Amino acid sequence: MLTELRREAYEANLALPAHGLVALNFGNASALDRRRGIFAIKPSGVDYPALRPAAMVLVDVEGRVVEGRLRPSSDTPTHAELYRGFAHIAGVVHTHSIHAIAFAQAGRPIPALGTTHADYFFGEVPVTRLLRKSEIAAAYEIETGRVIRETFARRDPAEFPGVLVNRHAPFAWGPTAAKAVENAVALELCARLALYTLLLAPGRGALERPLLERHFLRKHGAAAYYGQGPARR
Amino acid sequence: MLTELRREAYEANLALPAHGLVALNFGNASALDRRRGIFAIKPSGVDYPALRPAAMVLVDVEGRVVEGRLRPSSDTPTHAELYRGFAHIAGVVHTHSIHAIAFAQAGRPIPALGTTHADYFFGEVPVTRLLRKSEIAAAYEIETGRVIRETFARRDPAEFPGVLVNRHAPFAWGPTAAKAVENAVALELCARLALYTLLLAPGRGALERPLLERHFLRKHGAAAYYGQGPARR
Amino acid sequence: MLTELRREAYEANLALPAHGLVALNFGNASALDRRRGIFAIKPSGVDYPALRPAAMVLVDVEGRVVEGRLRPSSDTPTHAELYRGFAHIAGVVHTHSIHAIAFAQAGRPIPALGTTHADYFFGEVPVTRLLRKSEIAAAYEIETGRVIRETFARRDPAEFPGVLVNRHAPFAWGPTAAKAVENAVALELCARLALYTLLLAPGRGALERPLLERHFLRKHGAAAYYGQGPARR
Amino acid sequence: MLTELRREAYEANLALPAHGLVALNFGNASALDRRRGIFAIKPSGVDYPALRPAAMVLVDVEGRVVEGRLRPSSDTPTHAELYRGFAHIAGVVHTHSIHAIAFAQAGRPIPALGTTHADYFFGEVPVTRLLRKSEIAAAYEIETGRVIRETFARRDPAEFPGVLVNRHAPFAWGPTAAKAVENAVALELCARLALYTLLLAPGRGALERPLLERHFLRKHGAAAYYGQGPARR
């Protein structure tokens, strides 16, 4: 069932180590079939070279396993929560990419310091508030999804296709699993650029608003003129 | 038409990911046939592994497409502006190399801190002024080229074969597209060396003038004695 | 004799350069057969590409060579000391991984700054005290093992499967040689994340206790729910 | 003539990009036949992939070309000067390795901060004084060799098999060209470790003398016990 969805999730998962976004068996990616409300996700604690499309676990958006012999990623409830909360996404990626984690561990958003950032994010990449003791003790992985949604109460997930979970690591998303991977690559790149920029100019502020808008909108706005077709993200 | 020029541009574009100067589909390179006033450039938003020589778009130095089924890089007007402004160049490269971008985002020139830098640049690599709101709103990519030319009003582009566009990224050039790539590699290397040097010695000033001249001129001057033939750059 | 043990040690040693944890011929790994009290270890000063399973040296837990044509690693007495002192380990790895060494050279423990760290270590990775002049002059490599054991007088080696030897480098261990390698990979990753985090937020303290416990225990506690089977480390 | 010597130089040169010690066509290695007073060295400005053993240029220790169709490296007079000054070396390597250059550009010696450093260098890696204007204007490359020798007036080149040329880059040497390459790898590793250590602990002083001696002498002293045979370096 849903062979294509499994393959999409499988390929997104394999793209994580290929792009240097994960070490060991860290991280996970999923792909959603929004019509059926089912997503395919990496099984828990399996090494990437051992992954196969058939090993992807099918889960519904309530987080219940629909099909699969293996246990799904322990972060599955976070994915489900994001799919329930963000109506226009169909791919979610959780990585352990180095520089993004450094910002998450520091509890700092990634400031929008240049046009590379503006090509993907319409302002700073936000960091969630710390979870409360009671949230950690209870359904921790669901609460992780909830605190991300809380962070986006007044933000558009299409304008900020990624977030830093405080003390933890980034999540990224997109209209497809492949696009979620691309956004995770961009998020890590922006984090690395920001770290080096701040080493050179510690108090450096955000780039100027007109430049932010020009770059974001030439790739993503209604009048986008970057690439070969209508704007996608 | 201009099969060789397309191949030259194609190879320069492929050299960008091979040298680690770009991620995703960022960056672009072009090669100019100055006699005809036509250059070949990467199509917009195409992934590097999917590039083919025939996909290169032919554009004249006024920025008008001459031949090609795909839309040219959105940075094409910047390339055209540089070819119009710098009479002796026939290759332009725009990269997203990490350390050079960090300096561009910080709004700092890359200081000439050692002989590796002096082998390629006859002083600090300049950073452009910020574009004005009106320049960003209008023909942004042309204005990017213009502000580079403005930065070189009193500099020789042969002595400084690269620049940092403020808040954005580097451009490099040369007498051929291949040489423009080499200069982009050197620019990134110098940026990385400068970042580490400044971490070790924050107030470190430029290297001494006689050493700067000796290294630059032994590779590039009329009396150059580096390499196997007459000096080229 | 003990062909399988030799192969296990051989594969753990080869994993060190494969994971980028060593340069040149630095570093070494061993695998213990606890029932027999014998471990297999890398010969001294041999380059990794030249290693063969048959070249592994068999040594008893008193540090005496049992079988092997080559001289064992000069760090063999340290391995023996750890096997004698830590009853539940059967693999030891000594690496020269870059970021972990930086903390060791700085004489600083690696603080537990985020959940990646908490997935492997139940608090900061400790650093040993400096050896005394008399300890260095005498049985230096045995004393290195002893000072690690001293550091763990009030710590559980299963909760902290690694240590920084002051001014020197990390050691890691586990219930198998493969798991010791994984812990060494995690230790290096945590050190790198911590360095970058501290550059962004110099005074950043340890992550909150409930989060530390949640992450460590979801992978390692009696009620672990990460992965496909009962918790191992 | 001297086919073996050319091959030795060729392999040492190829090892430089393989170890990530050079970019583009930077850097060079040579191998000396001390009995004949002739060394083989890389031709000037040739890209590494295009090198062939037969292209190595034979030069005598006075710096005069003995055989070869190509112009030798522009740094040839520096190699010759080192072979004349250091009686027990037969290999010299000049790299553009990133972290070592950062220290050279900063004008700072690489402090001996840990045992990895002590395995190769018996104290800090020195940095030469700046060349005077007259020295730069005259026989610059010979003066580079002379200032290295001046730096070693009271140091043993066997205890410090490398140096930083101020504002420029490192040189390393050894009893063979292969060993010179190994020392250049170690020098770059020590520079990288030192940079990270100083970021974590800015005022960190040298490691304790007994530990320095123990590590250096267990690999290099008369009573060395590291490796499979008598100590070499």
Coordinates of C-alpha atoms in Angstrom, one line a residue, chain C:
Chain C
M1 CA 43.0 -18.3 18.5
L2 CA 40.1 -16.0 19.1
T3 CA 39.6 -15.2 15.3
E4 CA 36.3 -13.6 15.9
L5 CA 37.6 -11.3 18.6
R6 CA 40.5 -10.2 16.4
R7 CA 38.0 -9.5 13.6
E8 CA 35.9 -7.4 16.0
A9 CA 38.9 -5.4 17.0
Y10 CA 40.0 -5.0 13.4
E11 CA 36.7 -3.7 12.3
A12 CA 36.5 -1.3 15.2
N13 CA 39.9 0.0 14.3
L14 CA 39.0 0.5 10.7
A15 CA 35.9 2.4 11.7
L16 CA 38.1 5.1 13.3
P17 CA 39.5 6.6 10.1
A18 CA 36.2 5.9 8.3
H19 CA 34.4 8.1 10.8
G20 CA 37.2 10.8 10.7
L21 CA 38.2 10.2 14.3
V22 CA 41.9 9.8 13.6
A23 CA 44.7 11.0 11.3
L24 CA 47.9 9.2 10.3
N25 CA 48.3 6.2 12.5
F26 CA 46.9 7.8 15.7
G27 CA 44.3 6.1 17.8
N28 CA 43.4 2.5 18.6
A29 CA 40.5 0.2 19.5
S30 CA 40.3 -3.1 21.3
A31 CA 37.7 -5.8 21.9
L32 CA 37.5 -7.9 25.0
D33 CA 36.4 -11.5 25.6
R34 CA 35.6 -11.1 29.2
R35 CA 35.1 -14.8 30.0
R36 CA 38.7 -15.5 29.0
G37 CA 40.1 -12.1 30.2
I38 CA 41.7 -11.5 26.8
F39 CA 41.4 -8.6 24.5
A40 CA 42.5 -8.0 20.9
I41 CA 44.2 -4.6 20.1
K42 CA 45.8 -2.7 17.3
P43 CA 49.6 -3.2 16.9
S44 CA 51.7 -0.1 17.6
G45 CA 52.3 2.6 15.0
V46 CA 50.9 0.7 12.0
D47 CA 49.0 2.7 9.4
Y48 CA 45.3 1.9 9.1
P49 CA 45.3 0.8 5.5
A50 CA 48.0 -1.8 6.3
L51 CA 46.0 -3.4 9.1
R52 CA 44.8 -7.0 8.9
P53 CA 42.7 -9.0 11.4
A54 CA 45.6 -11.4 11.9
A55 CA 47.8 -8.5 13.0
M56 CA 45.7 -7.7 16.0
V57 CA 47.6 -8.5 19.2
L58 CA 46.0 -10.6 21.9
V59 CA 46.7 -9.3 25.4
D60 CA 45.3 -10.4 28.8
V61 CA 43.7 -7.9 31.2
E62 CA 47.0 -7.7 33.1
G63 CA 48.5 -6.2 30.0
R64 CA 50.7 -9.2 29.0
V65 CA 50.9 -10.2 25.4
V66 CA 49.3 -13.6 24.9
E67 CA 49.7 -14.0 21.1
G68 CA 50.9 -11.8 18.2
R69 CA 54.0 -11.2 16.2
L70 CA 53.8 -7.4 16.6
R71 CA 54.2 -5.1 19.5
P72 CA 50.7 -4.0 20.8
S73 CA 49.7 -0.3 20.9
S74 CA 51.6 1.7 23.4
D75 CA 48.3 2.6 25.0
T76 CA 47.6 -1.1 25.8
P77 CA 48.1 -0.7 29.5
T78 CA 45.4 2.0 29.6
H79 CA 42.9 -0.4 27.9
A80 CA 43.8 -3.2 30.3
E81 CA 43.3 -0.9 33.3
L82 CA 39.9 0.1 32.0
Y83 CA 38.8 -3.5 31.4
R84 CA 39.9 -4.3 35.0
G85 CA 38.1 -1.3 36.5
F86 CA 34.9 -1.2 34.5
A87 CA 33.1 -4.5 34.9
H88 CA 30.5 -4.2 32.2
I89 CA 32.5 -3.0 29.2
A90 CA 34.0 -5.1 26.4
G91 CA 35.2 -2.5 24.0
V92 CA 37.6 0.5 24.3
V93 CA 38.5 3.2 21.8
H94 CA 41.1 5.9 21.9
T95 CA 40.8 8.5 19.2
H96 CA 42.4 11.8 18.2
S97 CA 39.1 13.4 17.1
I98 CA 39.6 17.1 16.7
H99 CA 37.0 18.8 18.8
A100 CA 37.2 16.4 21.7
I101 CA 40.9 17.0 21.8
A102 CA 40.4 20.7 21.9
F103 CA 38.3 20.3 25.1
A104 CA 41.0 18.0 26.5
Q105 CA 43.8 20.4 25.7
A106 CA 41.7 23.3 27.2
G107 CA 41.2 21.1 30.3
R108 CA 37.5 21.7 30.1
P109 CA 34.7 19.1 30.4
I110 CA 32.2 19.0 27.5
P111 CA 29.1 20.5 29.0
A112 CA 25.7 18.9 28.3
L113 CA 24.2 21.7 26.2
G114 CA 21.5 19.9 24.3
T115 CA 19.6 16.7 23.6
T116 CA 22.1 15.3 21.2
H117 CA 24.5 15.2 24.1
A118 CA 21.8 13.8 26.4
D119 CA 21.1 10.9 24.0
Y120 CA 24.6 9.6 24.9
F121 CA 25.9 11.1 28.1
F122 CA 24.0 11.6 31.3
G123 CA 25.7 14.9 32.1
E124 CA 29.0 16.6 31.1
V125 CA 31.8 14.5 29.7
P126 CA 34.4 14.7 32.5
V127 CA 38.1 15.6 32.1
T128 CA 40.7 13.8 34.2
R129 CA 43.0 15.7 36.6
L130 CA 46.5 16.2 35.3
L131 CA 48.9 13.4 36.0
R132 CA 51.6 14.2 38.6
K133 CA 55.3 14.3 37.5
S134 CA 55.9 11.0 39.3
E135 CA 53.0 9.3 37.5
I136 CA 54.2 10.5 34.1
A137 CA 57.8 9.3 34.8
A138 CA 56.7 5.9 35.9
A139 CA 54.2 3.6 34.2
Y140 CA 52.6 6.5 32.3
E141 CA 50.1 4.5 30.3
I142 CA 48.9 2.5 33.4
E143 CA 48.5 5.8 35.3
T144 CA 46.4 7.2 32.4
G145 CA 44.0 4.3 33.0
R146 CA 44.1 4.8 36.7
V147 CA 43.3 8.5 36.5
I148 CA 40.3 7.7 34.3
R149 CA 39.1 5.2 37.0
E150 CA 39.7 7.8 39.7
T151 CA 37.5 10.2 37.7
F152 CA 34.8 7.6 37.7
A153 CA 34.9 6.9 41.4
R154 CA 31.5 8.4 41.8
R155 CA 30.3 8.0 38.1
D156 CA 28.7 5.1 36.3
P157 CA 30.7 4.3 33.2
A158 CA 27.5 3.2 31.5
E159 CA 26.0 6.6 32.0
F160 CA 29.2 8.4 30.8
P161 CA 30.7 6.1 28.1
G162 CA 33.7 8.4 27.5
V163 CA 36.2 10.7 29.1
L164 CA 38.7 13.4 28.2
V165 CA 42.2 12.7 29.4
N166 CA 43.6 16.1 30.3
R167 CA 46.0 17.7 27.7
H168 CA 45.7 14.5 25.7
A169 CA 42.6 13.1 24.0
P170 CA 39.3 11.1 24.5
F171 CA 38.7 7.5 25.4
A172 CA 35.3 5.9 24.9
W173 CA 33.9 2.5 25.7
G174 CA 30.9 0.3 25.6
P175 CA 29.5 -3.3 25.9
T176 CA 31.0 -4.1 22.5
A177 CA 33.9 -2.6 20.4
A178 CA 31.3 -1.4 17.8
K179 CA 29.3 0.4 20.5
A180 CA 32.5 2.0 21.8
V181 CA 33.1 3.3 18.3
E182 CA 29.6 4.7 18.2
N183 CA 30.2 6.4 21.6
A184 CA 33.4 7.9 20.3
V185 CA 31.5 9.3 17.3
A186 CA 28.9 10.8 19.6
L187 CA 31.6 12.2 21.9
E188 CA 33.2 14.0 19.0
L189 CA 29.9 15.3 17.7
C190 CA 29.0 16.6 21.1
A191 CA 32.3 18.4 21.5
R192 CA 31.9 20.0 18.1
L193 CA 28.3 21.1 18.9
A194 CA 29.5 22.5 22.3
L195 CA 32.3 24.5 20.7
Y196 CA 30.0 26.2 18.3
T197 CA 27.3 26.7 20.9
L198 CA 29.8 28.4 23.2
L199 CA 31.0 30.6 20.4
L200 CA 27.4 31.8 20.0
A201 CA 26.6 31.9 23.7
P202 CA 29.8 32.0 25.8
G203 CA 28.2 31.5 29.2
R204 CA 25.6 29.0 28.2
G205 CA 24.8 26.6 31.0
A206 CA 23.8 22.9 30.9
L207 CA 20.4 21.9 29.5
E208 CA 17.5 21.6 31.9
R209 CA 17.5 18.4 34.0
P210 CA 14.1 17.1 32.9
L211 CA 15.1 17.3 29.3
L212 CA 18.5 15.6 30.0
E213 CA 16.7 12.8 31.8
R214 CA 14.0 12.4 29.2
H215 CA 16.5 12.0 26.3
F216 CA 19.0 9.8 28.1
L217 CA 16.3 7.5 29.5
R218 CA 14.3 7.2 26.3
K219 CA 17.4 5.6 24.8
H220 CA 19.0 3.9 27.8
G221 CA 16.7 3.5 30.8
A222 CA 14.7 0.5 31.8
A223 CA 11.7 2.0 30.0
A224 CA 13.6 2.9 26.8
Y225 CA 11.4 3.3 23.8
Y226 CA 13.9 4.3 21.1
G227 CA 15.0 1.8 18.4
Q228 CA 13.5 -1.6 17.6
G229 CA 14.4 -3.7 20.7
P230 CA 15.4 -3.5 24.3
A231 CA 17.7 -0.6 25.1
R232 CA 21.4 -1.3 24.5
R233 CA 24.5 0.9 24.8

